[in-house]
C-alpha positions as a Markdown table, in Angstrom:
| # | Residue | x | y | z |
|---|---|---|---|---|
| 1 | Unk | 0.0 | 0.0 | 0.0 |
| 2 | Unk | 1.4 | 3.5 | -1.1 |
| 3 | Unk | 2.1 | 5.9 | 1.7 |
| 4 | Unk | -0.4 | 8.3 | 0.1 |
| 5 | Unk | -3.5 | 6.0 | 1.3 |
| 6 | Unk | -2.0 | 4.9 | 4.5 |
| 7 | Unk | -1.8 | 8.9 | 4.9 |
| 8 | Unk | -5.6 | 9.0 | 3.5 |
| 9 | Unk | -6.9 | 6.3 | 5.8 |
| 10 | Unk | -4.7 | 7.9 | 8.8 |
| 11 | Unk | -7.2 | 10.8 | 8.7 |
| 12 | Unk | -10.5 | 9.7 | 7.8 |
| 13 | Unk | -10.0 | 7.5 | 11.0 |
| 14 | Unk | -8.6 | 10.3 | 13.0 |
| 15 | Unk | -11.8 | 12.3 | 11.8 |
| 16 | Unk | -14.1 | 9.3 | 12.9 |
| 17 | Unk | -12.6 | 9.5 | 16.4 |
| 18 | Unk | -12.6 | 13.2 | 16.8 |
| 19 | Unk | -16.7 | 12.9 | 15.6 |
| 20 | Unk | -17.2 | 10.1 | 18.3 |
| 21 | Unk | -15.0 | 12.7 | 21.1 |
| 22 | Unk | -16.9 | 15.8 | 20.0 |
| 23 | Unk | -19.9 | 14.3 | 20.8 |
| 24 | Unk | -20.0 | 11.6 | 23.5 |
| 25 | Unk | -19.2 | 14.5 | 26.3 |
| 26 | Unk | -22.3 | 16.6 | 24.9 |
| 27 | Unk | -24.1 | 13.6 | 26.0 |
| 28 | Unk | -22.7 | 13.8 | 29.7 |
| 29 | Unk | -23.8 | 17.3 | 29.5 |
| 30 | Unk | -27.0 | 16.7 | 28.8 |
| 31 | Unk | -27.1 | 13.6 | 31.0 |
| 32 | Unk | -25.8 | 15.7 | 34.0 |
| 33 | Unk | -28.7 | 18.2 | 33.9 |
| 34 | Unk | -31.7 | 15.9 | 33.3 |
| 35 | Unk | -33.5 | 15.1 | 36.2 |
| 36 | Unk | -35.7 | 12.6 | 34.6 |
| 37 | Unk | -34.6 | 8.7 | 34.7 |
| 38 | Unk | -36.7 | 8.3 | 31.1 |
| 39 | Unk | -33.8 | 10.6 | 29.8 |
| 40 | Unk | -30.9 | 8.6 | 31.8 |
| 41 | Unk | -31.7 | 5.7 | 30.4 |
| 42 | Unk | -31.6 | 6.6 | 26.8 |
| 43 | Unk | -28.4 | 8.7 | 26.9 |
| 44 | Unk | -26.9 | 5.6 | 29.0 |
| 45 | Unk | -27.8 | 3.8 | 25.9 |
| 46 | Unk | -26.7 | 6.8 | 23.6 |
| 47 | Unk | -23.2 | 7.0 | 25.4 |
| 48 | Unk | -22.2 | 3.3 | 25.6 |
| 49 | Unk | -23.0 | 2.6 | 22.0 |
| 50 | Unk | -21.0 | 5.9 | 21.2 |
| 51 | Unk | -17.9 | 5.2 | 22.8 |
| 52 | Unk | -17.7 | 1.4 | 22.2 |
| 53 | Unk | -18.3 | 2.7 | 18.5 |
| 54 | Unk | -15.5 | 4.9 | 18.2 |
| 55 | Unk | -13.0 | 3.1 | 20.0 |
| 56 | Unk | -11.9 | 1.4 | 16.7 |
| 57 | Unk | -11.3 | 4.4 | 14.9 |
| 58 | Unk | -9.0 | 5.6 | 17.7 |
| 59 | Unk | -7.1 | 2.4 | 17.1 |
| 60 | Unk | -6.7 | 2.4 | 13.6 |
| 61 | Unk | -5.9 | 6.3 | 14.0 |
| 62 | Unk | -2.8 | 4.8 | 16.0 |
| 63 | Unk | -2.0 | 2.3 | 13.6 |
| 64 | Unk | -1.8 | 3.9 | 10.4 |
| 65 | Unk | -0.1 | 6.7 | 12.2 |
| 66 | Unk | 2.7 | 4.4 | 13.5 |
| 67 | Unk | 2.5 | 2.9 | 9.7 |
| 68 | Unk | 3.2 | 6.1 | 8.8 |
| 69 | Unk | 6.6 | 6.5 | 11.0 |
| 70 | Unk | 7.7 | 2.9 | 10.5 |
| 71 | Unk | 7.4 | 4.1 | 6.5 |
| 72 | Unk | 9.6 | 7.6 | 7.4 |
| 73 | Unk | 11.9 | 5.8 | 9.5 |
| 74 | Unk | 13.7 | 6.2 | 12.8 |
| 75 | Unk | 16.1 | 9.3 | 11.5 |
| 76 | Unk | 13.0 | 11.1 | 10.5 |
| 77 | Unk | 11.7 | 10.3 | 13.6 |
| 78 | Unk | 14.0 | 11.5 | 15.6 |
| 79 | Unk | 14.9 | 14.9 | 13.6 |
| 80 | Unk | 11.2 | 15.7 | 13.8 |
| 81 | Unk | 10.8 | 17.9 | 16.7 |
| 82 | Unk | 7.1 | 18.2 | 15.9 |
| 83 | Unk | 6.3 | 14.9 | 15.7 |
| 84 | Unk | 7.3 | 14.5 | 19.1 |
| 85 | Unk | 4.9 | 16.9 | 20.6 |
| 86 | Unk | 2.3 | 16.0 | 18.4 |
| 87 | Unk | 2.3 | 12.1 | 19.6 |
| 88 | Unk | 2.1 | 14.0 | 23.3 |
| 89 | Unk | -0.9 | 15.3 | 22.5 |
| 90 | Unk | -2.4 | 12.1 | 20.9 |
| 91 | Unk | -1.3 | 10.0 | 24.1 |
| 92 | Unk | -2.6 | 12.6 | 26.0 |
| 93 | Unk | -6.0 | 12.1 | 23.9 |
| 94 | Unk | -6.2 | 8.4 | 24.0 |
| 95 | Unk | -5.8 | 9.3 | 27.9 |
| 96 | Unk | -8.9 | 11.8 | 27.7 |
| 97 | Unk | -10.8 | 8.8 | 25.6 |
| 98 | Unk | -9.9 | 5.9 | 27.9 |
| 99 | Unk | -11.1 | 8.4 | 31.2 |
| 100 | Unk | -14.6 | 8.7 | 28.9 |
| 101 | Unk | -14.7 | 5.2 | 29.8 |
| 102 | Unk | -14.7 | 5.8 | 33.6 |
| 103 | Unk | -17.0 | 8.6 | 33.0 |
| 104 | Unk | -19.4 | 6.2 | 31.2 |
| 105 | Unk | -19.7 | 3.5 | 34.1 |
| 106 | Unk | -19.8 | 6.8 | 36.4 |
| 107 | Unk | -23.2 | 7.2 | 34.5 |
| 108 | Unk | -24.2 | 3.8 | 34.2 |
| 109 | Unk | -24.2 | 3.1 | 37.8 |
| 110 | Unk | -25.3 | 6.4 | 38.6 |
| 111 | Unk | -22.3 | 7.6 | 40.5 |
| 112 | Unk | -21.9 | 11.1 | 38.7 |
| 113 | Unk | -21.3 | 13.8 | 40.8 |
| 114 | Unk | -20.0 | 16.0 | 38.0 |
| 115 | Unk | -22.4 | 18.9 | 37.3 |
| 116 | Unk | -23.3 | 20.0 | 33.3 |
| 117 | Unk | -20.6 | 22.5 | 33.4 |
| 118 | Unk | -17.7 | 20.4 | 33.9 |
| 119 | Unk | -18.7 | 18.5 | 30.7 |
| 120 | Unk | -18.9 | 21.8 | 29.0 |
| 121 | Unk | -15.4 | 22.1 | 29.5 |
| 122 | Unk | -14.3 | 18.4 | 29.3 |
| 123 | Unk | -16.0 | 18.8 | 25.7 |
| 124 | Unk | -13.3 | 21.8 | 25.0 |
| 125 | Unk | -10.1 | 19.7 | 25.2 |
| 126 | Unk | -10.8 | 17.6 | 22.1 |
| 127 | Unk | -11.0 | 20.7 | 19.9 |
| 128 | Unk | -7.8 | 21.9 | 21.2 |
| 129 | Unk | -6.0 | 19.1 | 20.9 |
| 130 | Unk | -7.2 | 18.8 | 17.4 |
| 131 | Unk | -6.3 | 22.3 | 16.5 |
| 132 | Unk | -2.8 | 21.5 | 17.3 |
| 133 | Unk | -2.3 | 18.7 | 16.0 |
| 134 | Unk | -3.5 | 19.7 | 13.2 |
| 135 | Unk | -1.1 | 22.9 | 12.8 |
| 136 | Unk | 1.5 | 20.6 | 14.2 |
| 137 | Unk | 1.4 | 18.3 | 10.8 |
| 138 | Unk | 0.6 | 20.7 | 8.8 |
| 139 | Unk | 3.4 | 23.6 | 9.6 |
| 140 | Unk | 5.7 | 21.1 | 10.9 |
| 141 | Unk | 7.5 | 23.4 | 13.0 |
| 142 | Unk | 11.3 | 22.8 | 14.3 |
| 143 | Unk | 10.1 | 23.0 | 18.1 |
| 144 | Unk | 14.8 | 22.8 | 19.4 |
């Protein structure tokens, strides 16, 4: 397979997961301020199906991106200062996305004691992270 569609299929998968991570804590937003159980149950529904859903795209995100950097090689690696922050940020974000999960049994078992604007906020981090990782690849800045 040619670079060029492991490169392609690198970022329709990251777009997938950023879809499923944009979303899923608008859900705990929603199921923070409800007060009916009607609504809990449905966005427990809603939730579980979403994350179990994108989970995969955040894996093959990681794997056609580590396709990518087996292609380029270890001295590419290693001069690319920008690549280096950028995988922070994406390990940070696989953290942020395995933590939905604790958030999700939080919810299933009816233990939240977040209120609606925490995951206002929570639900800014993903489009941060995407912002600069997008400039990141894109600029490819020497960072030292």
């Amino acid at each position: 397979m040619s670079i060029l569609w492991v490169k392609a299929f690198h970022i329709a998968f990251m777009v997938a997961w950023f879809a499923g991570i944009f979303y899923l804590p608008r859900l705990f937003v929603y199921h923070a301020e409800s007060t009916q159980n009607e609504v809990h149950q449905q966005l427990k529904i809603m939730e579980r199906r979403l994350l179990f859903f994108v989970t995969p795209f955040a894996l093959l995100t990681w794997l056609f991106g580590l396709w990518m950097m087996h292609y380029y090689g270890t001295s590419w690696i290693l001069v690319s200062s920008w690549l280096h922050l950028k995988l922070v940020i994406v390990i940070l974000l696989t953290g942020y996305h395995v933590y939905c999960f604790k958030l999700l049994a939080d919810f299933k078992h009816d233990r939240n004691k977040r209120s609606g604007r925490f995951y206002r906020i929570f639900n800014e981090i993903p489009v941060f992270a995407l912002f600069a990782i997008i400039l990141l690849a894109v600029v490819k800045p020497v960072l030292y």
